[in-house]
PDB file of C-alpha atoms in Angstrom:
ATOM      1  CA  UNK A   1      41.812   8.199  -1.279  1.00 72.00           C
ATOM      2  CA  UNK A   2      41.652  11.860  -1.723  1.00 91.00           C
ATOM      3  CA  UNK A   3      40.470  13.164  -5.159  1.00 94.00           C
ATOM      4  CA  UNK A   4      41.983  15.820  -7.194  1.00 95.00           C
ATOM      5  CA  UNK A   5      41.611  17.606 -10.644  1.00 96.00           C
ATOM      6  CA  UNK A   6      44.666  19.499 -11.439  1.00 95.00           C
ATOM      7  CA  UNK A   7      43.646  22.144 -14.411  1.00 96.00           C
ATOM      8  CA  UNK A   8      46.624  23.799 -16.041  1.00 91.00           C
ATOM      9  CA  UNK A   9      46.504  26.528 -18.502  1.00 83.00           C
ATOM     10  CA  UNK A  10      48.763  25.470 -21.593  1.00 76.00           C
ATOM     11  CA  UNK A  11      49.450  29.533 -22.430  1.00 72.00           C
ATOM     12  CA  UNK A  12      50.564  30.199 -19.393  1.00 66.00           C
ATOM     13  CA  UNK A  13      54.431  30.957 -18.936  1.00 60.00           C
ATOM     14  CA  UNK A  14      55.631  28.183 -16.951  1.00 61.00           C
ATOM     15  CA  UNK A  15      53.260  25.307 -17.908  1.00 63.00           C
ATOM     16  CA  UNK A  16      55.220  23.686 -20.263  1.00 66.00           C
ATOM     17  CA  UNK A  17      55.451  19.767 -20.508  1.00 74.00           C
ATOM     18  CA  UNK A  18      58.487  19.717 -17.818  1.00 75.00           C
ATOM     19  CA  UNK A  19      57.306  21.400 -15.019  1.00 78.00           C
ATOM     20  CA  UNK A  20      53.793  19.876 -15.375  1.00 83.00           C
ATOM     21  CA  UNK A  21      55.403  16.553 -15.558  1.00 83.00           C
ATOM     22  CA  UNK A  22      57.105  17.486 -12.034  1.00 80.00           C
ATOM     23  CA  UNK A  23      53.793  18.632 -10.614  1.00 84.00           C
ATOM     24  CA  UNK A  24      52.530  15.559 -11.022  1.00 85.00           C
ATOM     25  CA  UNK A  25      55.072  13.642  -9.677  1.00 85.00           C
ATOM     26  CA  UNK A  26      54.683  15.405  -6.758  1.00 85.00           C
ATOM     27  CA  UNK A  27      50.905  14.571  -6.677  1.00 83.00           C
ATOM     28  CA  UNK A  28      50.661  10.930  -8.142  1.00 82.00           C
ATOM     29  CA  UNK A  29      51.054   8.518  -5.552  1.00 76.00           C
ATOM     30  CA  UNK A  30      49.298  10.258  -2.476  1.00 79.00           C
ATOM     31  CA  UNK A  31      46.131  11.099  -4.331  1.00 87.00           C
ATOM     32  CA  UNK A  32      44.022  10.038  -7.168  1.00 91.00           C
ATOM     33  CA  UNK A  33      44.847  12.470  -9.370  1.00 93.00           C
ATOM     34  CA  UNK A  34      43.228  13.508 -12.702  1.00 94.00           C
ATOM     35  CA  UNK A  35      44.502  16.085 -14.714  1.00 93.00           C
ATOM     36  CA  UNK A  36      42.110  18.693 -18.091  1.00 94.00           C
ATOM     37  CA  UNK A  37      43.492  21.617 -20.112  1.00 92.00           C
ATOM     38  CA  UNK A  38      41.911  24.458 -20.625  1.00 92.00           C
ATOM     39  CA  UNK A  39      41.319  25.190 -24.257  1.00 86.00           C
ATOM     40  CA  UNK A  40      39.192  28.686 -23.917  1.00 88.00           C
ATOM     41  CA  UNK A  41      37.914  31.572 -22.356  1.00 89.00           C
ATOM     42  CA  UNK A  42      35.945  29.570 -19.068  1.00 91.00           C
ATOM     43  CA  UNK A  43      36.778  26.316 -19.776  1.00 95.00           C
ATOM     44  CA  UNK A  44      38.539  25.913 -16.506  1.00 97.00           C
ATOM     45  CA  UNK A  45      35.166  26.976 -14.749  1.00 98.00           C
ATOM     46  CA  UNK A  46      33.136  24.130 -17.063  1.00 97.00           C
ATOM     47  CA  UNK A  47      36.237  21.558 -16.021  1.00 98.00           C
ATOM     48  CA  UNK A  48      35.816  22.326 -12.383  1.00 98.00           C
ATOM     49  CA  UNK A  49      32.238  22.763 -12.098  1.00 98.00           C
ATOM     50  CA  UNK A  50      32.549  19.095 -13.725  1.00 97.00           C
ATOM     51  CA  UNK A  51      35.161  18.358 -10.336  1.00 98.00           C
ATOM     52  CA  UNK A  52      32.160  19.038  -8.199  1.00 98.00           C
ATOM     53  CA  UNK A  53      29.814  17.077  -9.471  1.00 98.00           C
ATOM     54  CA  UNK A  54      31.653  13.868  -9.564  1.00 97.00           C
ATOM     55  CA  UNK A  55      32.753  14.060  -5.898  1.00 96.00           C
ATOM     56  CA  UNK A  56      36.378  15.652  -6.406  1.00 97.00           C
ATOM     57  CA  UNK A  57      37.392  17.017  -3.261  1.00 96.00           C
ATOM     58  CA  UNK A  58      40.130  19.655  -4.439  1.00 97.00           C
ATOM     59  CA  UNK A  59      40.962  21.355  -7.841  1.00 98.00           C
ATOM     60  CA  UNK A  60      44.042  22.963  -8.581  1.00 97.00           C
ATOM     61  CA  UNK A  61      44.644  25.250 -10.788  1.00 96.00           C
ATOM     62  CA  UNK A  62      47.710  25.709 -12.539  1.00 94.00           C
ATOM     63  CA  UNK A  63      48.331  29.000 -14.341  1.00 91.00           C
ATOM     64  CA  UNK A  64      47.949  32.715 -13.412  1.00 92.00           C
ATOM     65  CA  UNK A  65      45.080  34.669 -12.043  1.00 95.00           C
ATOM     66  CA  UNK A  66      42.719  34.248 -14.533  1.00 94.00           C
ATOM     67  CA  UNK A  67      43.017  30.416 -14.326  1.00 94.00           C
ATOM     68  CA  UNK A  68      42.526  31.015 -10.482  1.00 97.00           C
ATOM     69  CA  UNK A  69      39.338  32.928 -11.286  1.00 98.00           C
ATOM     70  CA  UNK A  70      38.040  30.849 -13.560  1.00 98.00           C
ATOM     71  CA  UNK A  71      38.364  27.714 -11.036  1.00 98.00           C
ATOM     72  CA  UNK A  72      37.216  29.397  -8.062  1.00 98.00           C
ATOM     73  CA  UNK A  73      33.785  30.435 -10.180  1.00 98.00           C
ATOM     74  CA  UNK A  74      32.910  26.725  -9.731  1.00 98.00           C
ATOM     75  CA  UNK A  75      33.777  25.826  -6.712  1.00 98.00           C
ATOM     76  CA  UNK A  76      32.065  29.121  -4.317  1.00 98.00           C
ATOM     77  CA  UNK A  77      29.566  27.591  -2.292  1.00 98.00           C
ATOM     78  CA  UNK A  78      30.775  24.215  -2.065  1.00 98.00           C
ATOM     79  CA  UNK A  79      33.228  21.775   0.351  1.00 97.00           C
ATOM     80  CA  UNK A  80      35.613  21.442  -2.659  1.00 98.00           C
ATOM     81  CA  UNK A  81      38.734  22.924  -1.854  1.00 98.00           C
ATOM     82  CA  UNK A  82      40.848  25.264  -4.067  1.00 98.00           C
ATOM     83  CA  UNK A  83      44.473  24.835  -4.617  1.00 97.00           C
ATOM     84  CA  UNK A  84      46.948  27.124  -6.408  1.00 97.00           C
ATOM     85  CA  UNK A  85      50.051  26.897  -8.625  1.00 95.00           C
ATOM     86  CA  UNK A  86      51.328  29.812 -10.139  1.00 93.00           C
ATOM     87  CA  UNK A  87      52.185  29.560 -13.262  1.00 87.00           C
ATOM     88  CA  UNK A  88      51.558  32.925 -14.742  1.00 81.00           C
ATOM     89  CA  UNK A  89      52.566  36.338 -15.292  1.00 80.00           C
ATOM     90  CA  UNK A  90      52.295  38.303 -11.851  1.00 87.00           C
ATOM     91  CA  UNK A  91      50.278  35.681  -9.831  1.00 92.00           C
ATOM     92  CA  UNK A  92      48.729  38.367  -7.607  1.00 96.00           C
ATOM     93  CA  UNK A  93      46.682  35.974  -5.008  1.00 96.00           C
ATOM     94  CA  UNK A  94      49.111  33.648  -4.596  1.00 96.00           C
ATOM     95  CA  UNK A  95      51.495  35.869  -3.488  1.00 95.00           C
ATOM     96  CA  UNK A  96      48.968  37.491  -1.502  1.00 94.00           C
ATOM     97  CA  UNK A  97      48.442  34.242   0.550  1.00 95.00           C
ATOM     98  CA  UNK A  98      52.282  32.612   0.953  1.00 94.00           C
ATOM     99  CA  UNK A  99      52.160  29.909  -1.957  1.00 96.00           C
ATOM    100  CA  UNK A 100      55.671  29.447  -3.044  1.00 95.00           C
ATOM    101  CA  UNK A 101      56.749  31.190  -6.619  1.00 93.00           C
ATOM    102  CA  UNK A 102      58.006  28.244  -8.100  1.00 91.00           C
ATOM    103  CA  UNK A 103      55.210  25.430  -9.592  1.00 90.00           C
ATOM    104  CA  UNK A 104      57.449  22.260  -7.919  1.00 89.00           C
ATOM    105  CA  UNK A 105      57.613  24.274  -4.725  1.00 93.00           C
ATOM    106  CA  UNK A 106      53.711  24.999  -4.708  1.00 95.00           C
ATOM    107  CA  UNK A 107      52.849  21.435  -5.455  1.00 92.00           C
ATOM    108  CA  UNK A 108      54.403  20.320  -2.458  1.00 93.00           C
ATOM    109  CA  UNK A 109      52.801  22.815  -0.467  1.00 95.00           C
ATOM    110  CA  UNK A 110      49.986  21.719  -1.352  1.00 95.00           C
ATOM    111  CA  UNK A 111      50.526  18.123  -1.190  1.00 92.00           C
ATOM    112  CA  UNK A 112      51.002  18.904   2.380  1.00 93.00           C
ATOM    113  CA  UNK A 113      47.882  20.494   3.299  1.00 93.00           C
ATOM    114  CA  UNK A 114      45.804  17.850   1.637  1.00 92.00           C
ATOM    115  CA  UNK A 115      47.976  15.481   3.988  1.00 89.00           C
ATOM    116  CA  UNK A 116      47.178  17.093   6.714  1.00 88.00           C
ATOM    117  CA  UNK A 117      43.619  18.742   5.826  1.00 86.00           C
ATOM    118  CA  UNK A 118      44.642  22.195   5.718  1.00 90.00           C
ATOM    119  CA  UNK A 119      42.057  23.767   4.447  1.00 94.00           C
ATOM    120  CA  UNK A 120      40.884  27.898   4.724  1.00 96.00           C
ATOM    121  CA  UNK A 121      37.411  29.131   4.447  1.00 97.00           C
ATOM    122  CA  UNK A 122      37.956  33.214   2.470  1.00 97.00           C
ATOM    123  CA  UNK A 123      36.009  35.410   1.654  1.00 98.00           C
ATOM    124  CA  UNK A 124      35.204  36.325  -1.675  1.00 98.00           C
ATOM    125  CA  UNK A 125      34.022  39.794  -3.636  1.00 98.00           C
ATOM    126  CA  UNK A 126      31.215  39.436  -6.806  1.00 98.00           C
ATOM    127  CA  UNK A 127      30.638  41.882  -8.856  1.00 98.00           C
ATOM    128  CA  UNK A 128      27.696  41.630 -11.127  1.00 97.00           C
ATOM    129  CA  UNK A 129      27.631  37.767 -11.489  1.00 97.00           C
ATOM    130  CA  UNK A 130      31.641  37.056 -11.639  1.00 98.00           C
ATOM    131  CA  UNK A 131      33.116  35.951  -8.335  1.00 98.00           C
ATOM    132  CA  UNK A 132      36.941  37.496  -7.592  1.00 98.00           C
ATOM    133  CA  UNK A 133      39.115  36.713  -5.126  1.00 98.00           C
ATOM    134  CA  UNK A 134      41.339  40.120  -4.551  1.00 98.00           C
ATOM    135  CA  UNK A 135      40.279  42.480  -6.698  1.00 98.00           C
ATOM    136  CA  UNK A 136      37.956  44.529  -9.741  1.00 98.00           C
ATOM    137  CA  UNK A 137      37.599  47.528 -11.219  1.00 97.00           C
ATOM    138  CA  UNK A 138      35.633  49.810 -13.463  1.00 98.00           C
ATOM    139  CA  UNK A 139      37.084  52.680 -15.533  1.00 95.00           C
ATOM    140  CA  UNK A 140      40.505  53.608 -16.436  1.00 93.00           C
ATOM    141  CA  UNK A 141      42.380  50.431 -15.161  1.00 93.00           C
ATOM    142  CA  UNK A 142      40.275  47.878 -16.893  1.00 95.00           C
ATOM    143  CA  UNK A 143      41.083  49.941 -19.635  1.00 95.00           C
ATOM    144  CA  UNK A 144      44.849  49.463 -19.129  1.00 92.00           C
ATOM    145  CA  UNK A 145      44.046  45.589 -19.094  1.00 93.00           C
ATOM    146  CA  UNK A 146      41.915  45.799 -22.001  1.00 95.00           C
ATOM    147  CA  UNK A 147      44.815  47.324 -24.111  1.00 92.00           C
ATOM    148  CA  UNK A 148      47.864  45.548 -22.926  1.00 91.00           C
ATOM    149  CA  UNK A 149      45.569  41.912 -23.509  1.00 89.00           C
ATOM    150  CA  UNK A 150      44.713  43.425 -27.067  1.00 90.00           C
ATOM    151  CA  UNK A 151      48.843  43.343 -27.642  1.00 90.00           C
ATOM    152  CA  UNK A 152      49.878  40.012 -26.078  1.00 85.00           C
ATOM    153  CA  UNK A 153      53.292  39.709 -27.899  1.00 84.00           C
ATOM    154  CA  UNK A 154      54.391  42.994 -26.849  1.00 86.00           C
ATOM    155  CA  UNK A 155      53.150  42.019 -23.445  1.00 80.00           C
ATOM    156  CA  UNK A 156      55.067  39.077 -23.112  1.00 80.00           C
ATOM    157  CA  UNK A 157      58.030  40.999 -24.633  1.00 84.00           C
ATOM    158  CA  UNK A 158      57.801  44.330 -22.253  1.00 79.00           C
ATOM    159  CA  UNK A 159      55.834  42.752 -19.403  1.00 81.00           C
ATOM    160  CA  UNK A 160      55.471  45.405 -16.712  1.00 80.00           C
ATOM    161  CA  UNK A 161      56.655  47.983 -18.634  1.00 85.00           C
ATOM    162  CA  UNK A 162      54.346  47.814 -21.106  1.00 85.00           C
ATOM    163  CA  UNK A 163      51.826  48.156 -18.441  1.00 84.00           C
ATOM    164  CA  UNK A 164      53.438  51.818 -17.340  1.00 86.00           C
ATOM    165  CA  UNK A 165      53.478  52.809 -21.059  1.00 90.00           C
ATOM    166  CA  UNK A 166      49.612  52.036 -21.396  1.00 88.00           C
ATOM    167  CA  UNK A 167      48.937  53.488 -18.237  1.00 87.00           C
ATOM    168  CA  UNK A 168      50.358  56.611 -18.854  1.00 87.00           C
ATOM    169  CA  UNK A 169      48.946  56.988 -22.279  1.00 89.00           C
ATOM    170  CA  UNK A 170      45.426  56.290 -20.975  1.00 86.00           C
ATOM    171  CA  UNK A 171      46.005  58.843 -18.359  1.00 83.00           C
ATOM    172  CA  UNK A 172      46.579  60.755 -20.822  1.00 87.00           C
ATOM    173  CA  UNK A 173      43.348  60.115 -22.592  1.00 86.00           C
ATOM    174  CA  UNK A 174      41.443  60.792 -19.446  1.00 82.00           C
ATOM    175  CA  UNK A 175      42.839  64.032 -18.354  1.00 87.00           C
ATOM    176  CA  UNK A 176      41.026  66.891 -17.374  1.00 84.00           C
ATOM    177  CA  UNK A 177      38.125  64.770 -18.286  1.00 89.00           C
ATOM    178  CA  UNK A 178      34.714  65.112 -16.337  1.00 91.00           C
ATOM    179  CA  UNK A 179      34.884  61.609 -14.097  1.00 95.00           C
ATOM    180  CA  UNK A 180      31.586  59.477 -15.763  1.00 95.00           C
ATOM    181  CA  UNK A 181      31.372  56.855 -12.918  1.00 98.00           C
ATOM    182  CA  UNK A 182      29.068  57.223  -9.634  1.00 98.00           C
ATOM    183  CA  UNK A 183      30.308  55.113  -6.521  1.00 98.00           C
ATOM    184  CA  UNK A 184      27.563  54.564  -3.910  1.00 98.00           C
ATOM    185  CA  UNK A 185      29.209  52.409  -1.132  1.00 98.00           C
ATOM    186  CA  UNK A 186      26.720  51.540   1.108  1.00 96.00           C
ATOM    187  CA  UNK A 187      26.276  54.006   4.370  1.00 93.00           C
ATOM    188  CA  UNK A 188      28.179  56.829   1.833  1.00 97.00           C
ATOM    189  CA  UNK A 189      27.083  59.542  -0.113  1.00 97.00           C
ATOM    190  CA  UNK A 190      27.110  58.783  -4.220  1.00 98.00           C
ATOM    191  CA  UNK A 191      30.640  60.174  -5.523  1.00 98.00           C
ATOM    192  CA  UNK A 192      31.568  60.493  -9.282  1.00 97.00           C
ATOM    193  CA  UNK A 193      34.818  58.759 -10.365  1.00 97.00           C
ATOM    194  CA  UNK A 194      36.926  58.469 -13.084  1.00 94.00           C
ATOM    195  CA  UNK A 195      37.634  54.382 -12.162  1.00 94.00           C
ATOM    196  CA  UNK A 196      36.366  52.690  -9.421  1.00 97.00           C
ATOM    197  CA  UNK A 197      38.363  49.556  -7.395  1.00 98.00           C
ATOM    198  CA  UNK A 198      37.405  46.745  -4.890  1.00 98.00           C
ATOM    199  CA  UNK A 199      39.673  44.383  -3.390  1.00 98.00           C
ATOM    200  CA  UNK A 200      39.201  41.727  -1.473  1.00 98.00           C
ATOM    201  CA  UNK A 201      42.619  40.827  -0.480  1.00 96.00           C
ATOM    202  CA  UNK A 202      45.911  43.021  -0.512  1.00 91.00           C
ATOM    203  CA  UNK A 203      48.132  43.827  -2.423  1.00 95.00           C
ATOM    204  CA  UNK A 204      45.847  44.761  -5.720  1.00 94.00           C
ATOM    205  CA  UNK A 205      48.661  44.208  -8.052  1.00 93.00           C
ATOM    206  CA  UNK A 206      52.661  43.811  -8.335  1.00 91.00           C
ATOM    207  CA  UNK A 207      55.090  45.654  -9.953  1.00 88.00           C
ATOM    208  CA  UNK A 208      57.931  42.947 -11.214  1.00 87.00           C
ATOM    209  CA  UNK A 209      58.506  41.714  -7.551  1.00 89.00           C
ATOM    210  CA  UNK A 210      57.108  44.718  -5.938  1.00 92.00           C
ATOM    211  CA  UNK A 211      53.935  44.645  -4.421  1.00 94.00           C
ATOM    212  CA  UNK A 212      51.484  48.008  -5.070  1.00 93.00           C
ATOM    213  CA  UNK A 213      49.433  48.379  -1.842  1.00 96.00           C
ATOM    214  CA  UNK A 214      46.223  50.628  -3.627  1.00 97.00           C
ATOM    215  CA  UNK A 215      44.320  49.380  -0.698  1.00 97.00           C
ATOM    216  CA  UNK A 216      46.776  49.857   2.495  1.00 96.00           C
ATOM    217  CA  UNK A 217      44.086  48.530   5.485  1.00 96.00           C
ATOM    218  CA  UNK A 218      42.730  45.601   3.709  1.00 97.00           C
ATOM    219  CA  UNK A 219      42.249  42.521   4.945  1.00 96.00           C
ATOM    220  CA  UNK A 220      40.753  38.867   3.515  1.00 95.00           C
ATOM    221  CA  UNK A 221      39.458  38.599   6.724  1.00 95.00           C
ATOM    222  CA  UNK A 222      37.151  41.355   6.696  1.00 97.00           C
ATOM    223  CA  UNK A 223      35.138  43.331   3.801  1.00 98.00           C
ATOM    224  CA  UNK A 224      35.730  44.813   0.962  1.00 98.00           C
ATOM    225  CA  UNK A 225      38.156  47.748   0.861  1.00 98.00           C
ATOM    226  CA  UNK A 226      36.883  50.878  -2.142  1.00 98.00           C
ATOM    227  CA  UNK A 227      39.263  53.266  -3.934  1.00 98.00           C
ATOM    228  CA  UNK A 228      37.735  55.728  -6.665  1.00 97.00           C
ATOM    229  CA  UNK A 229      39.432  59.015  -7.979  1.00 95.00           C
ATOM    230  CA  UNK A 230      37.682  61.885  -9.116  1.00 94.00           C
ATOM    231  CA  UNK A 231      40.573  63.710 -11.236  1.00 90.00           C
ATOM    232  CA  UNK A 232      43.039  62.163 -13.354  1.00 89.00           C
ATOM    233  CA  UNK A 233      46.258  64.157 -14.797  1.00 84.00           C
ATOM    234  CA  UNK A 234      49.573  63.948 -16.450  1.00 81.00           C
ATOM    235  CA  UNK A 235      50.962  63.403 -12.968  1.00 88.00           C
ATOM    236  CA  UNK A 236      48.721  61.112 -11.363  1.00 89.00           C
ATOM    237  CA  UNK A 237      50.198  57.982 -13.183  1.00 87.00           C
ATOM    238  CA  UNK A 238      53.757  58.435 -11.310  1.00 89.00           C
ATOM    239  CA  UNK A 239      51.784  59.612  -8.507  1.00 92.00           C
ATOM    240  CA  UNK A 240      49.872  56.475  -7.520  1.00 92.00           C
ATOM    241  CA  UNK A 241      53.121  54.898  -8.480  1.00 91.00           C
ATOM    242  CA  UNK A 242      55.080  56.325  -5.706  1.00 94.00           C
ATOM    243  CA  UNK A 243      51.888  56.629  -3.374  1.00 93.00           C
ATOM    244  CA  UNK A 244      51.053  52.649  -4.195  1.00 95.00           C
ATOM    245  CA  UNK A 245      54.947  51.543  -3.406  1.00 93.00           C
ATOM    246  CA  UNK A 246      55.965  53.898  -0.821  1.00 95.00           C
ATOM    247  CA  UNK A 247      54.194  56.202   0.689  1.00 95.00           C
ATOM    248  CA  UNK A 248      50.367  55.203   0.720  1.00 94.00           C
ATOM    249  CA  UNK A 249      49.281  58.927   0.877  1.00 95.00           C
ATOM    250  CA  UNK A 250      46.726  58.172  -1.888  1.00 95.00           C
ATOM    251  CA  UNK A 251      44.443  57.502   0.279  1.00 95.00           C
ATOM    252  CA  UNK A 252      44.383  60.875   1.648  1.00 95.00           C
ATOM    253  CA  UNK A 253      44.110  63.163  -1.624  1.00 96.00           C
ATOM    254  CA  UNK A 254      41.351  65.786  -2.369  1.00 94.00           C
ATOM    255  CA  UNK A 255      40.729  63.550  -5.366  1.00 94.00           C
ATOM    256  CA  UNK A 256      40.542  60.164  -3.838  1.00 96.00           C
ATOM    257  CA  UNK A 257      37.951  58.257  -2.046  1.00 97.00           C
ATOM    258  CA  UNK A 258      38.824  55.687  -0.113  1.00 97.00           C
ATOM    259  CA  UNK A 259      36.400  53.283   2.064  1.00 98.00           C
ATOM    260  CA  UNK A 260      37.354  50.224   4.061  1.00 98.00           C
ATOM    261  CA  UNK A 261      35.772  46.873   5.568  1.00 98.00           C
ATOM    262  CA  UNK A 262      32.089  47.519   3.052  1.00 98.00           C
ATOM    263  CA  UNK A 263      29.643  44.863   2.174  1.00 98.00           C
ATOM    264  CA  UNK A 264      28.607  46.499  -0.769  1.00 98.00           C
ATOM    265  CA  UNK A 265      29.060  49.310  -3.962  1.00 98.00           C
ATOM    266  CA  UNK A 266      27.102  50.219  -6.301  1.00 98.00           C
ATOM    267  CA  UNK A 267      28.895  51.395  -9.648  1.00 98.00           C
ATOM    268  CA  UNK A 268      26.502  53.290 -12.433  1.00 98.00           C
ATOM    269  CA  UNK A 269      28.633  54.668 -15.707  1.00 97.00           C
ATOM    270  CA  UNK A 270      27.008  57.322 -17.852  1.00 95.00           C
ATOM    271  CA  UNK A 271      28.283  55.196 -20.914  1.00 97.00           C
ATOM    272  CA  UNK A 272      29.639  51.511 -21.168  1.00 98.00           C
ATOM    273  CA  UNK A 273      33.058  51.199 -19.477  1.00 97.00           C
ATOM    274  CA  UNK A 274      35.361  48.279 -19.424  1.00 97.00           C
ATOM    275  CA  UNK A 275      35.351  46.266 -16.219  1.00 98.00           C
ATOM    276  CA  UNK A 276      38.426  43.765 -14.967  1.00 98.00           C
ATOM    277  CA  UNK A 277      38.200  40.809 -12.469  1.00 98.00           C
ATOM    278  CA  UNK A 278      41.149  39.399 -11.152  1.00 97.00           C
ATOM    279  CA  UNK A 279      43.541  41.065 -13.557  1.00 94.00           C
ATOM    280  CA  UNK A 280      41.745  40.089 -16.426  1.00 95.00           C
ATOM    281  CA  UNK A 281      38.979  42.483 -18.608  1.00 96.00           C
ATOM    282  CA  UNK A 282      35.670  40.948 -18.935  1.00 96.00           C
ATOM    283  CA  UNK A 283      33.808  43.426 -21.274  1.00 97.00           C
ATOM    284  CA  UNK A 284      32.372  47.079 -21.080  1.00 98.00           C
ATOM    285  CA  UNK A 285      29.322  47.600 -18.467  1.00 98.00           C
ATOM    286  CA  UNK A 286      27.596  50.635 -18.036  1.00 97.00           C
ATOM    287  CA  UNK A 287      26.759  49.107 -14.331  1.00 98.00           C
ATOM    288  CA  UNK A 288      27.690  47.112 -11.294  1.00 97.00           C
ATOM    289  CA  UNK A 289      26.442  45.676  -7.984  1.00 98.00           C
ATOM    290  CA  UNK A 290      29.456  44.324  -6.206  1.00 98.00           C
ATOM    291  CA  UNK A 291      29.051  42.470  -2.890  1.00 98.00           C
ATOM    292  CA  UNK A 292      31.158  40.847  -0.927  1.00 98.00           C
ATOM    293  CA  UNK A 293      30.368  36.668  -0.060  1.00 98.00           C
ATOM    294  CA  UNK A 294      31.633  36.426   3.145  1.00 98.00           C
ATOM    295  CA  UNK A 295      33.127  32.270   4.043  1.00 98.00           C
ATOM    296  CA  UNK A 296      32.404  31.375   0.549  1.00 98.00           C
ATOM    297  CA  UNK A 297      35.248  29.471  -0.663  1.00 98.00           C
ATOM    298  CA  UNK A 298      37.534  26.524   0.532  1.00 97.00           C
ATOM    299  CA  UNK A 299      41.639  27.375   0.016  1.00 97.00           C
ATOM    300  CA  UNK A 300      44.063  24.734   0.605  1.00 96.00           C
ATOM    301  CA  UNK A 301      46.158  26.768   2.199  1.00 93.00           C
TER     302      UNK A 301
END
């Protein structure tokens, strides 16, 4: 019978004791199923790196992107397939790749495909030594993350708009500041930015239920797709906002660079800048190799 690990995140919004306890009806029955909590930073990696070695053949992990992350960091490279329930916040890549909103709904999507073997093979993006599956950046939106994460009650209180308030006052911060980043994507000359973003899969982020398409052409299918932006000012913030949701002419600006299908970037900062993967901020680097790992991970999907 088919083994599976599901890994839920107990701070996530919608993982209380009820609709885990209708997950796993869902699941119990058809599969051996075995179910860990994550109780810290990476402990979902640890639990399914765990998965791996004693012969699981899917994890799933139930919570928001960074629970997603912090699964799939185990499991690139291997024949043990990836499942997702969102569970969080936004819940970018599941979105991104059809799995249903609601946690009951998802679980018997993916009951399905492990009935049936439907399985994926993506690819994925790494930057430094941190797998992601649609998308990181250096510079002024990790710095976004980093703030709204430092405030999680008004986070949970606000939600998106909290995320336009920090924007803009970081924006603020940053304008008519000299951009500190250089962006070398390969086969491209070295450009200075004041943030730098890779993505893997579209869209980069959502809006409440609207999508923000920062990278219009990209494609899971292919490489990575690059945006970096030389300038920031008081009206970039609204800007991007209008470019990212309706127009996509940010691609086109004096001030933005903007390369699609790459294998790799090199990021250098003149000082330590904070870095996100997946949504979630990671620390302050002062550099980055990111690559993409082309047919790297198994999705049920």
């Amino acid at each position: 019978m088919t083994k599976v690990l599901l890994i839920s995140n107990p701070t996530a919004r919608a993982t209380e004791h009820r609709v885990i306890e209708q997950v796993t009806q869902t699941l119990t029955g058809r599969f051996t199923l075995e179910m860990a909590e994550s109780a810290a930073r990476d402990d979902s990696t640890r639990l399914a790196r765990d998965a791996v070695t004693s012969g699981f053949d899917a994890v799933i992990a139930l919570g928001g992107d960074g629970t997603v992350n912090e699964v799939a960091q185990a499991l690139v490279h291997t024949d043990v397939a990836l499942g997702i329930i969102p569970a969080g916040t936004t819940n970018v890549m599941a979105r991104s790749i059809g799995i249903p909103p609601d946690p009951r709904d998802a679980s018997a999507f993916l009951a399905s495909r492990l009935d049936r073997g439907g399985r994926r093979r993506i690819n994925v993006g790494r930057i430094g030594a941190r797998y992601f599956l649609f998308g990181a950046g250096m510079g002024l939106d990790a710095e976004v993350i980093r703030a709204v994460e430092e405030r999680p009650e008004r986070k949970r209180r606000l939600g998106h708009l909290f995320f336009l308030q920090q924007a803009l006052v970081t924006a603020g911060r940053h304008r008519g500041v000299a951009p500190t980043i250089s962006m070398t994507v390969e086969g491209s000359a070295t450009e200075m930015v004041a943030l730098a973003l890779c993505a893997n899969a579209g869209p980069f982020t959502y809006f409440g239920k609207h999508p923000l398409h920062v990278f219009p052409h990209v494609d899971l299918r292919q490489g990575l797709d690059v945006f970096g932006l030389s300038r920031i000012g008081w009206t970039t913030v609204p800007r991007l906002g209008w470019a990212f949701l309706v127009t996509r002419s940010h691609i086109g600006w004096p001030t933005a660079k903007y390369h699609h299908d790459v294998g790799s970037v090199e990021l250098r900062a003149a000082a330590p800048v904070p870095v996100e993967v997946d949504g979630d901020y990671i620390g302050e680097w002062d550099q980055a190799s990111v690559r993409l790992i082309p047919q790297a991970l198994e999705l049920l999907l």
